[in-house]
PDB file of C-alpha atoms in Angstrom:
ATOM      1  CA  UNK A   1       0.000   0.000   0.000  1.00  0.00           C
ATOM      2  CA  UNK A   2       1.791   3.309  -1.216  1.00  0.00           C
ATOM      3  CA  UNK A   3       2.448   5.613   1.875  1.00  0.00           C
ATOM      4  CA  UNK A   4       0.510   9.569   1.267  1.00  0.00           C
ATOM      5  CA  UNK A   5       2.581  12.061   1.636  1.00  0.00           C
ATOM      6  CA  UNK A   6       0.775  15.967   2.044  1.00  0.00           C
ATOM      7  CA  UNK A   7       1.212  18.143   0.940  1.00  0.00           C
ATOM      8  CA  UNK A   8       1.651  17.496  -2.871  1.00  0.00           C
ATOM      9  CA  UNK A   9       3.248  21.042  -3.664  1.00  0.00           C
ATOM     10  CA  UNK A  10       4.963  23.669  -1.446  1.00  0.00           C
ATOM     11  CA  UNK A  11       6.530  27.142  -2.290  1.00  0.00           C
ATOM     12  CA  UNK A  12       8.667  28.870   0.183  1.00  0.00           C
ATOM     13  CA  UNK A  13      10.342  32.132   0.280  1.00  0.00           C
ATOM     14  CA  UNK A  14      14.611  31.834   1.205  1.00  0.00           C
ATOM     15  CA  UNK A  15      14.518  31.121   5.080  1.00  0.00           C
ATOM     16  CA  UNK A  16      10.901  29.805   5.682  1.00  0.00           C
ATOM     17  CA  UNK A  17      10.390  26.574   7.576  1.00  0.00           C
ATOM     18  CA  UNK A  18       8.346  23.657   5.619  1.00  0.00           C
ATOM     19  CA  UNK A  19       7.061  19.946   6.901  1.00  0.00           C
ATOM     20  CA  UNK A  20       6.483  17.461   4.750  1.00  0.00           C
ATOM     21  CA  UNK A  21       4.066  14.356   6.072  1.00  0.00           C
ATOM     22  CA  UNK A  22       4.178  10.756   5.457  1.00  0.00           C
ATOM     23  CA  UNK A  23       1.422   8.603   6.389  1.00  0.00           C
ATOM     24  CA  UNK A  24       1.124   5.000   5.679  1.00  0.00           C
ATOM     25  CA  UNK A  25      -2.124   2.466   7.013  1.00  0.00           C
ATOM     26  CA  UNK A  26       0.104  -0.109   7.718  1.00  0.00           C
ATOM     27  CA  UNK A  27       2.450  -0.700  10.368  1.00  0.00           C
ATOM     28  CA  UNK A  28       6.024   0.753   9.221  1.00  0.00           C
ATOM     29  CA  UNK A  29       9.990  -0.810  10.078  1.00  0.00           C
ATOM     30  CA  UNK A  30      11.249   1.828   8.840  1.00  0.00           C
ATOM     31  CA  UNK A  31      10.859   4.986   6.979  1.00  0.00           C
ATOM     32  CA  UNK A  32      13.450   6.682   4.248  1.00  0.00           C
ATOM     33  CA  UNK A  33      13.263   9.806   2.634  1.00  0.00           C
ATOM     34  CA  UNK A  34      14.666  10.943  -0.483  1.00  0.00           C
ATOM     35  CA  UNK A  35      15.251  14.296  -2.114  1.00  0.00           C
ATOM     36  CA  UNK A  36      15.388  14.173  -6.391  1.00  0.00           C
ATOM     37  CA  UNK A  37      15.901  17.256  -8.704  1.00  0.00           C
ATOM     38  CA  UNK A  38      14.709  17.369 -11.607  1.00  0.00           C
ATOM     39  CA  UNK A  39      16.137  15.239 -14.097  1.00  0.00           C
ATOM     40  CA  UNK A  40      18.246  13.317 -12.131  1.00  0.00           C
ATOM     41  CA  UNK A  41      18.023  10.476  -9.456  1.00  0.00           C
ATOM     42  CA  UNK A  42      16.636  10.345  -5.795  1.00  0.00           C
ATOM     43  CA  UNK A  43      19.111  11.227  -3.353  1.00  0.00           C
ATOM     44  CA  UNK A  44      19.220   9.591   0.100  1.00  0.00           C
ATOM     45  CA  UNK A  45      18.381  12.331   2.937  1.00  0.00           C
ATOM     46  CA  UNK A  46      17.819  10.045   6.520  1.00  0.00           C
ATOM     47  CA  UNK A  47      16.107   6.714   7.667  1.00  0.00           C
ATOM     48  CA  UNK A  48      14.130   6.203  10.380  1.00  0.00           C
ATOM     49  CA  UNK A  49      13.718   2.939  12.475  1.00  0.00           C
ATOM     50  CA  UNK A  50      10.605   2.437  14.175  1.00  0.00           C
ATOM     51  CA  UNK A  51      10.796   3.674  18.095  1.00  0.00           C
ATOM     52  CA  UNK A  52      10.013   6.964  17.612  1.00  0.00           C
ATOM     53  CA  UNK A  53      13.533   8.736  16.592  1.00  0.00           C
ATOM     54  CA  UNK A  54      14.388  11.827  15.509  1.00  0.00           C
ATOM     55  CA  UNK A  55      16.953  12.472  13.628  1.00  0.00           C
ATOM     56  CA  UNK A  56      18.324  15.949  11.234  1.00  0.00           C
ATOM     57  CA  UNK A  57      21.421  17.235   9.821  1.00  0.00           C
ATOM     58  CA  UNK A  58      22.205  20.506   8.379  1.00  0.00           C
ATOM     59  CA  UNK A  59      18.749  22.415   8.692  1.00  0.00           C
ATOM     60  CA  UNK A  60      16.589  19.188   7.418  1.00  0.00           C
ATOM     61  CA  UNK A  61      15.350  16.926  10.538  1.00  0.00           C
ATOM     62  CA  UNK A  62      12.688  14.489  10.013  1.00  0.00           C
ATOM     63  CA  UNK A  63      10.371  12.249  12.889  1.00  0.00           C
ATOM     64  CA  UNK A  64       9.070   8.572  13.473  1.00  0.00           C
ATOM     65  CA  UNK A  65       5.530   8.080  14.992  1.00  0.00           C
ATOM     66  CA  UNK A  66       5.373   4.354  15.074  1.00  0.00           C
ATOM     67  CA  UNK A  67       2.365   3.985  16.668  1.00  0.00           C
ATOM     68  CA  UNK A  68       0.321   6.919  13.951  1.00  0.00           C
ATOM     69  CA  UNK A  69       2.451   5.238  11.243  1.00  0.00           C
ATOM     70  CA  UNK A  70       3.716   8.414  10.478  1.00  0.00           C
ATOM     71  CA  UNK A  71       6.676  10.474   9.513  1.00  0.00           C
ATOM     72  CA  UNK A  72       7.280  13.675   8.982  1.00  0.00           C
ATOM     73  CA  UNK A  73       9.991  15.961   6.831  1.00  0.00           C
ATOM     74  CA  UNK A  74      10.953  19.226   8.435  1.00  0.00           C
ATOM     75  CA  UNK A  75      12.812  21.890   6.565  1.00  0.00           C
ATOM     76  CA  UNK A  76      14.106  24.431   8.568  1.00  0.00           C
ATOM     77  CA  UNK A  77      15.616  28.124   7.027  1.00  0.00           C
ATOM     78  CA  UNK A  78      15.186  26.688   3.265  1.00  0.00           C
ATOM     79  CA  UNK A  79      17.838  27.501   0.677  1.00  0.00           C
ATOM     80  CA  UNK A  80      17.457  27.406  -2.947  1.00  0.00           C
ATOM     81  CA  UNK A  81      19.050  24.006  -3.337  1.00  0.00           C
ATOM     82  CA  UNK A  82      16.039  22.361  -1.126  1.00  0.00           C
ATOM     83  CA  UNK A  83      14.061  23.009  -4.176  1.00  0.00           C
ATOM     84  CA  UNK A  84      13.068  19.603  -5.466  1.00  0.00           C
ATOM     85  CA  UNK A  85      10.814  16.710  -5.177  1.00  0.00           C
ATOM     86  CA  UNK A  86      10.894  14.901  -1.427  1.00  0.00           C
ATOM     87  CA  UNK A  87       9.753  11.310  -1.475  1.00  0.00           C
ATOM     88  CA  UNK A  88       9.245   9.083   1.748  1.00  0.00           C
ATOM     89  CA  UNK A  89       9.616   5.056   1.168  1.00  0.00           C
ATOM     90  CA  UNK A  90       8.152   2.862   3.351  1.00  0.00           C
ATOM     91  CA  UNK A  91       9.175  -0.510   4.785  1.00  0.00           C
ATOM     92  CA  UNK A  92       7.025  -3.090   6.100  1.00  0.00           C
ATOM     93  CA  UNK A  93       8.724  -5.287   6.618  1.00  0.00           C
ATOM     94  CA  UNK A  94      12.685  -6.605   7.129  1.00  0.00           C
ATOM     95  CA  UNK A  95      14.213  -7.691   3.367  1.00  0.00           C
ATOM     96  CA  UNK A  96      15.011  -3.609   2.069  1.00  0.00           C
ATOM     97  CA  UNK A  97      11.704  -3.461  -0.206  1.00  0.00           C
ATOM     98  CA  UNK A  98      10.383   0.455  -0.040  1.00  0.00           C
ATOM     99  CA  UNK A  99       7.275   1.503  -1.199  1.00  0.00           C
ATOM    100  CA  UNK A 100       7.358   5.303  -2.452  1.00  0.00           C
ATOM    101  CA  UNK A 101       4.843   8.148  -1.983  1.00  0.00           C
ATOM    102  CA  UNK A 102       4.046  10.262  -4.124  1.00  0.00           C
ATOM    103  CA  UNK A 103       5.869  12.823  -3.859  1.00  0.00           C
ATOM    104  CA  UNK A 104       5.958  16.468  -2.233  1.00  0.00           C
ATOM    105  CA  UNK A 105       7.142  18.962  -5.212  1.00  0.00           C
ATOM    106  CA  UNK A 106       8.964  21.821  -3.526  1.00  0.00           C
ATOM    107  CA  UNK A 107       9.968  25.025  -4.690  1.00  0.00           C
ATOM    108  CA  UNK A 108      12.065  27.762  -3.071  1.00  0.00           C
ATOM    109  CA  UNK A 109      11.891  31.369  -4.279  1.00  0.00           C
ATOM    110  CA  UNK A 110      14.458  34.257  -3.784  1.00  0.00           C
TER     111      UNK A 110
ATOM    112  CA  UNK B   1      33.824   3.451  -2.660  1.00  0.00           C
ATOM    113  CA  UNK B   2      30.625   2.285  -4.724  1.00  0.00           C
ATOM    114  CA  UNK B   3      29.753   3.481  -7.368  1.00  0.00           C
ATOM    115  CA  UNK B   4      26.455   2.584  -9.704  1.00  0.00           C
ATOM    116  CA  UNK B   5      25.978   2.905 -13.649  1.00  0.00           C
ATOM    117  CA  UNK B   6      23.228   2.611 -16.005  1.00  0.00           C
ATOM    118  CA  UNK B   7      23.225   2.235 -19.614  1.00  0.00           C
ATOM    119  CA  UNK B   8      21.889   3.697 -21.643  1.00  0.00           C
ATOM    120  CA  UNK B   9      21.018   7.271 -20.816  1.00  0.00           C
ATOM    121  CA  UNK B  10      18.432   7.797 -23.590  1.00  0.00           C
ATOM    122  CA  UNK B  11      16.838   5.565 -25.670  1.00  0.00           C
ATOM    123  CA  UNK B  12      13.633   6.221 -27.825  1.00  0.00           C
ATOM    124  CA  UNK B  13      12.136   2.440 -29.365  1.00  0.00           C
ATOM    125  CA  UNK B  14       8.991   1.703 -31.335  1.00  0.00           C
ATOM    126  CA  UNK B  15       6.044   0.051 -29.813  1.00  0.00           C
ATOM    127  CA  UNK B  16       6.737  -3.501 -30.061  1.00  0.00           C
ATOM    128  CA  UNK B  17      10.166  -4.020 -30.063  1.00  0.00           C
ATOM    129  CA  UNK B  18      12.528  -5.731 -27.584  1.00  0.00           C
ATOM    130  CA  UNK B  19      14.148  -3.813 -24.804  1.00  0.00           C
ATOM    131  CA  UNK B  20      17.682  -4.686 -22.513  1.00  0.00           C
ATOM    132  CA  UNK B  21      18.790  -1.957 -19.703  1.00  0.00           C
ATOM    133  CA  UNK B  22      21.583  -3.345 -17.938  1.00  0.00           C
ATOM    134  CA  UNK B  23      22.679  -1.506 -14.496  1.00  0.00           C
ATOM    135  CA  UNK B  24      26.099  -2.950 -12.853  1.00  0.00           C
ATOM    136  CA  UNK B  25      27.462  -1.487  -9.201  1.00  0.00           C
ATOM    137  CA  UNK B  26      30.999  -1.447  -8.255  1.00  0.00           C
ATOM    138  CA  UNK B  27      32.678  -1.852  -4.906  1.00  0.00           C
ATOM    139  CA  UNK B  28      30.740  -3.985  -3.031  1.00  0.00           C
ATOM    140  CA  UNK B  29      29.498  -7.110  -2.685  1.00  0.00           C
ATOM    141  CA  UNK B  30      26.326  -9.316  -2.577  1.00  0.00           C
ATOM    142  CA  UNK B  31      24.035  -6.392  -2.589  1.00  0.00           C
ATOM    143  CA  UNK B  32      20.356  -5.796  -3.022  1.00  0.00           C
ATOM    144  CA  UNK B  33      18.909  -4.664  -6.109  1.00  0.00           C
ATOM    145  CA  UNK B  34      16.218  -2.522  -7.309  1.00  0.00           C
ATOM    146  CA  UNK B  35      14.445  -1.777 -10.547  1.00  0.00           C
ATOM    147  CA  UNK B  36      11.916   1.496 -10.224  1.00  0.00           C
ATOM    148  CA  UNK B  37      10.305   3.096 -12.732  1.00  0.00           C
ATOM    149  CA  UNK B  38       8.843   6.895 -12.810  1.00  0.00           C
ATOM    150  CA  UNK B  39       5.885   7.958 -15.229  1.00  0.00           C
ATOM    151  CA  UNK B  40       6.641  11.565 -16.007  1.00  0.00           C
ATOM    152  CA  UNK B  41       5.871  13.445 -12.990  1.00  0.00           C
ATOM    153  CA  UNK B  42       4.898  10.397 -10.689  1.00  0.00           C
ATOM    154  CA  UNK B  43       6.389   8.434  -8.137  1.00  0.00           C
ATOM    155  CA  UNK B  44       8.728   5.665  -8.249  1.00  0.00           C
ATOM    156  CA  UNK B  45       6.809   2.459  -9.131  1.00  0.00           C
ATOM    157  CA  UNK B  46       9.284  -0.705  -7.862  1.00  0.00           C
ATOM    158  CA  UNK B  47       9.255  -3.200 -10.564  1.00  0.00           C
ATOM    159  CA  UNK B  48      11.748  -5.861  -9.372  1.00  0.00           C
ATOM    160  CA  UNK B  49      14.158  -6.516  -6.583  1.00  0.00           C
ATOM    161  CA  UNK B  50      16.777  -9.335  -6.342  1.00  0.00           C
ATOM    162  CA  UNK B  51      18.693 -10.480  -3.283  1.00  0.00           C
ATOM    163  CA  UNK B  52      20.877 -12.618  -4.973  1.00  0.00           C
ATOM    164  CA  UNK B  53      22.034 -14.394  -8.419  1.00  0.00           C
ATOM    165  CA  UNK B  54      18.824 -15.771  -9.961  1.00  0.00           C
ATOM    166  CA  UNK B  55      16.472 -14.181  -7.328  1.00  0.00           C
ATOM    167  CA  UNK B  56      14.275 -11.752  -8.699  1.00  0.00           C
ATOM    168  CA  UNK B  57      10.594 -10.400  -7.131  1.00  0.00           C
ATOM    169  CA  UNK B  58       8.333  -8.943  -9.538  1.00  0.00           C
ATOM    170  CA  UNK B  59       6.484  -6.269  -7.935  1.00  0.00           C
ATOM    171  CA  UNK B  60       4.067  -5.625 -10.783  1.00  0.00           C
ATOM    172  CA  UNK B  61       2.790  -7.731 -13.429  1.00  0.00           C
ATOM    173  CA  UNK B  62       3.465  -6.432 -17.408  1.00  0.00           C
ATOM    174  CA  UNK B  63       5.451  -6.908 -20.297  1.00  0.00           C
ATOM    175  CA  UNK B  64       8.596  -6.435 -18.680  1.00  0.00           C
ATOM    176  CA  UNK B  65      11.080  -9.187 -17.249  1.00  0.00           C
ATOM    177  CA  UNK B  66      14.529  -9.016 -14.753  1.00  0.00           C
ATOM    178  CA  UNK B  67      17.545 -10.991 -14.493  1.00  0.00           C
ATOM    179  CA  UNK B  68      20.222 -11.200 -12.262  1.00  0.00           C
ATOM    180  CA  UNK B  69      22.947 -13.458 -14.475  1.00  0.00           C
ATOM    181  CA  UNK B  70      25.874 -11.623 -12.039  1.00  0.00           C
ATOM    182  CA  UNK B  71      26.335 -10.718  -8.014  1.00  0.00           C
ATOM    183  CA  UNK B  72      26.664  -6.731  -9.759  1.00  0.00           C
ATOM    184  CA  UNK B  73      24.807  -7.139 -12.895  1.00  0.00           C
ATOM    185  CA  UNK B  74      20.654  -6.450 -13.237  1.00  0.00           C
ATOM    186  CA  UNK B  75      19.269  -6.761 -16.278  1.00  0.00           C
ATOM    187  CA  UNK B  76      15.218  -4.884 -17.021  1.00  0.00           C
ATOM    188  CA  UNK B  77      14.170  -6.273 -20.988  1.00  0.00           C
ATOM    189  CA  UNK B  78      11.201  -6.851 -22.516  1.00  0.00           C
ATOM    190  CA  UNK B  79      10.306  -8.571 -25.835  1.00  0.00           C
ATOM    191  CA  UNK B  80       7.411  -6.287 -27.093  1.00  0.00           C
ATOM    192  CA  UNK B  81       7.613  -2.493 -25.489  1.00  0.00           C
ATOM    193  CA  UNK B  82       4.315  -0.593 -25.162  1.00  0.00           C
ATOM    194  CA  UNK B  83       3.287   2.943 -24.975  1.00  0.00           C
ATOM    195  CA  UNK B  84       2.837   2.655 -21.499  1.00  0.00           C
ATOM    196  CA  UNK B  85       6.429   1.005 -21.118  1.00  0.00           C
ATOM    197  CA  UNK B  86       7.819   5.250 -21.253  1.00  0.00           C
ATOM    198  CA  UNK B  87       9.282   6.639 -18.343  1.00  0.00           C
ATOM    199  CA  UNK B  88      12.235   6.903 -16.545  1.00  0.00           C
ATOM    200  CA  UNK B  89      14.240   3.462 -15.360  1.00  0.00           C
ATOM    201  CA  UNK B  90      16.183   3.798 -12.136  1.00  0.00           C
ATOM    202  CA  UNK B  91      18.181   1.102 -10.745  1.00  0.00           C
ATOM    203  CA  UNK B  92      19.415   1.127  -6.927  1.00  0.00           C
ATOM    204  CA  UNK B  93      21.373  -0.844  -4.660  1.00  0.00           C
ATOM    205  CA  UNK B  94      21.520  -1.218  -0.676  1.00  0.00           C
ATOM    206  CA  UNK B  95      23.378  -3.173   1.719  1.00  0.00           C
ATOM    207  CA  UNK B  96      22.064  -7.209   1.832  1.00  0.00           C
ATOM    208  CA  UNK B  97      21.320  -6.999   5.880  1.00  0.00           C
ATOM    209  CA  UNK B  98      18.667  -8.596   8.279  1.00  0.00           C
ATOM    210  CA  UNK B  99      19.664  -6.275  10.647  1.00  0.00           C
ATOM    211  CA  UNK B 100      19.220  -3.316   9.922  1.00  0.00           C
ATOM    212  CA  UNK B 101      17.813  -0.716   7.242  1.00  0.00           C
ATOM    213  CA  UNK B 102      19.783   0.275   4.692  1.00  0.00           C
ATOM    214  CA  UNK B 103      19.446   3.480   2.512  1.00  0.00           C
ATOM    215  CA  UNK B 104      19.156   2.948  -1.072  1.00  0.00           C
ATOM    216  CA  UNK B 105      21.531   4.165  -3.717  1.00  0.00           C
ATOM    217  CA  UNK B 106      20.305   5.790  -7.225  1.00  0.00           C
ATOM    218  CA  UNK B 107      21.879   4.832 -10.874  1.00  0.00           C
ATOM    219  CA  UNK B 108      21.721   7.826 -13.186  1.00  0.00           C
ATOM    220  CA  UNK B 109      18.546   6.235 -14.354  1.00  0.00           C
ATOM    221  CA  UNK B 110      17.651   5.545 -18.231  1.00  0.00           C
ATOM    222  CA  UNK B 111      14.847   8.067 -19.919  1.00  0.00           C
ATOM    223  CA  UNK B 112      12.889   5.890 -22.176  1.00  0.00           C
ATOM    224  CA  UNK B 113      10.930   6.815 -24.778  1.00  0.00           C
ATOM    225  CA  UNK B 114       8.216   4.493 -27.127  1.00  0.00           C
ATOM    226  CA  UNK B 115       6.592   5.840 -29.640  1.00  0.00           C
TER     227      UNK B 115
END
């Protein structure tokens, strides 16, 4: 079952804050997320193991609610280069086999 | 370090003829593989994943087909391409573990077109 991810599109201004949410009806393992520009290939950003973590670096954190089956993205001060399409992939189960939202299409402005 | 490739970049075909995208990874071993495909604007559909030589999941049934005939070697064809078949054709590769997670790892992906 592909995870939903809300909103579909964001635009930001330079230095505003964005969150990005993942929700999937089954219970998750884990929960990657992936940045992609146009053009080119998903990059890897952070997992997430179920137990609730946290985890960030730079100005991009992201959350685990195992028990909402939930993650969220959160974008802190954004910069140009954020601009892109976030995906979350969602694991079931152990063997490596995500399943991909939808996307989130973001777009920072000067 | 590892490093993944995907050939070929482009590649425009005719409805109905065969099709062969090969991806091989370097610098590591016995890894997992992944073929995705992305409609034009869309998410990334998994098609196939392999955990070893001759192990292949399909994810969705079609036209299409995977091999594995190397540890580093995956192989997407298909003997009759349709319209639908267009898109964009990533390959990726993670760490084989039971243990833990293990973030995936893009090819530069193959745009292809049928017309």
């Amino acid at each position: 079952q592909q995870p939903v991810q809300s909103p579909q599109a964001v635009i930001l201004r330079e230095g505003e804050d964005a969150v990005i949410n993942c929700s999937s009806s089954k219970a998750l393992y884990s929960v990657h997320w992936y940045r992609q520009k146009h053009g080119e290939a998903p990059v890897f950003l952070m997992i997430l193991l179920k137990g609730g973590e946290q985890k960030g670096h730079d100005k991009i954190s992201a959350s685990f609610n195992e028990k909402k089956q939930q993650s969220s993205l959160y974008l802190t001060a954004s910069q140009l280069s954020y601009s892109g399409t976030y995906f979350c992939g969602t694991e079931t189960g152990q063997g490596g086999k995500l399943i991909f939202g939808q996307g989130t299409e973001l777009s920072v402005k000067p | 370090s590892q490093t993944i490739h995907q050939w070929p970049a482009t590649l425009v075909q005719p409805v109905g003829s065969p099709l062969s995208l090969e991806c091989t990874v370097e610098g590591t071993s016995n890894p997992n593989l992944y073929w995705y495909r992305q409609a034009a604007g869309r998410g990334l559909q998994l098609l196939f994943y392999s955990v070893g030589i001759g192990q292949i999941s399909s994810e969705v049934p079609q036209n299409l087909s995977a091999s594995r005939p190397q540890d580093r070697q995956f192989i997407l064809s298909s003997k009759k391409l349709l319209l639908s078949d267009s898109g964009f054709y990533l390959c990726a590769w993670s760490v084989d573990s039971l243990l833990a997670p293990y973030e995936q790892y893009f090819g530069p992906g193959t745009r292809l077109t049928v017309t």
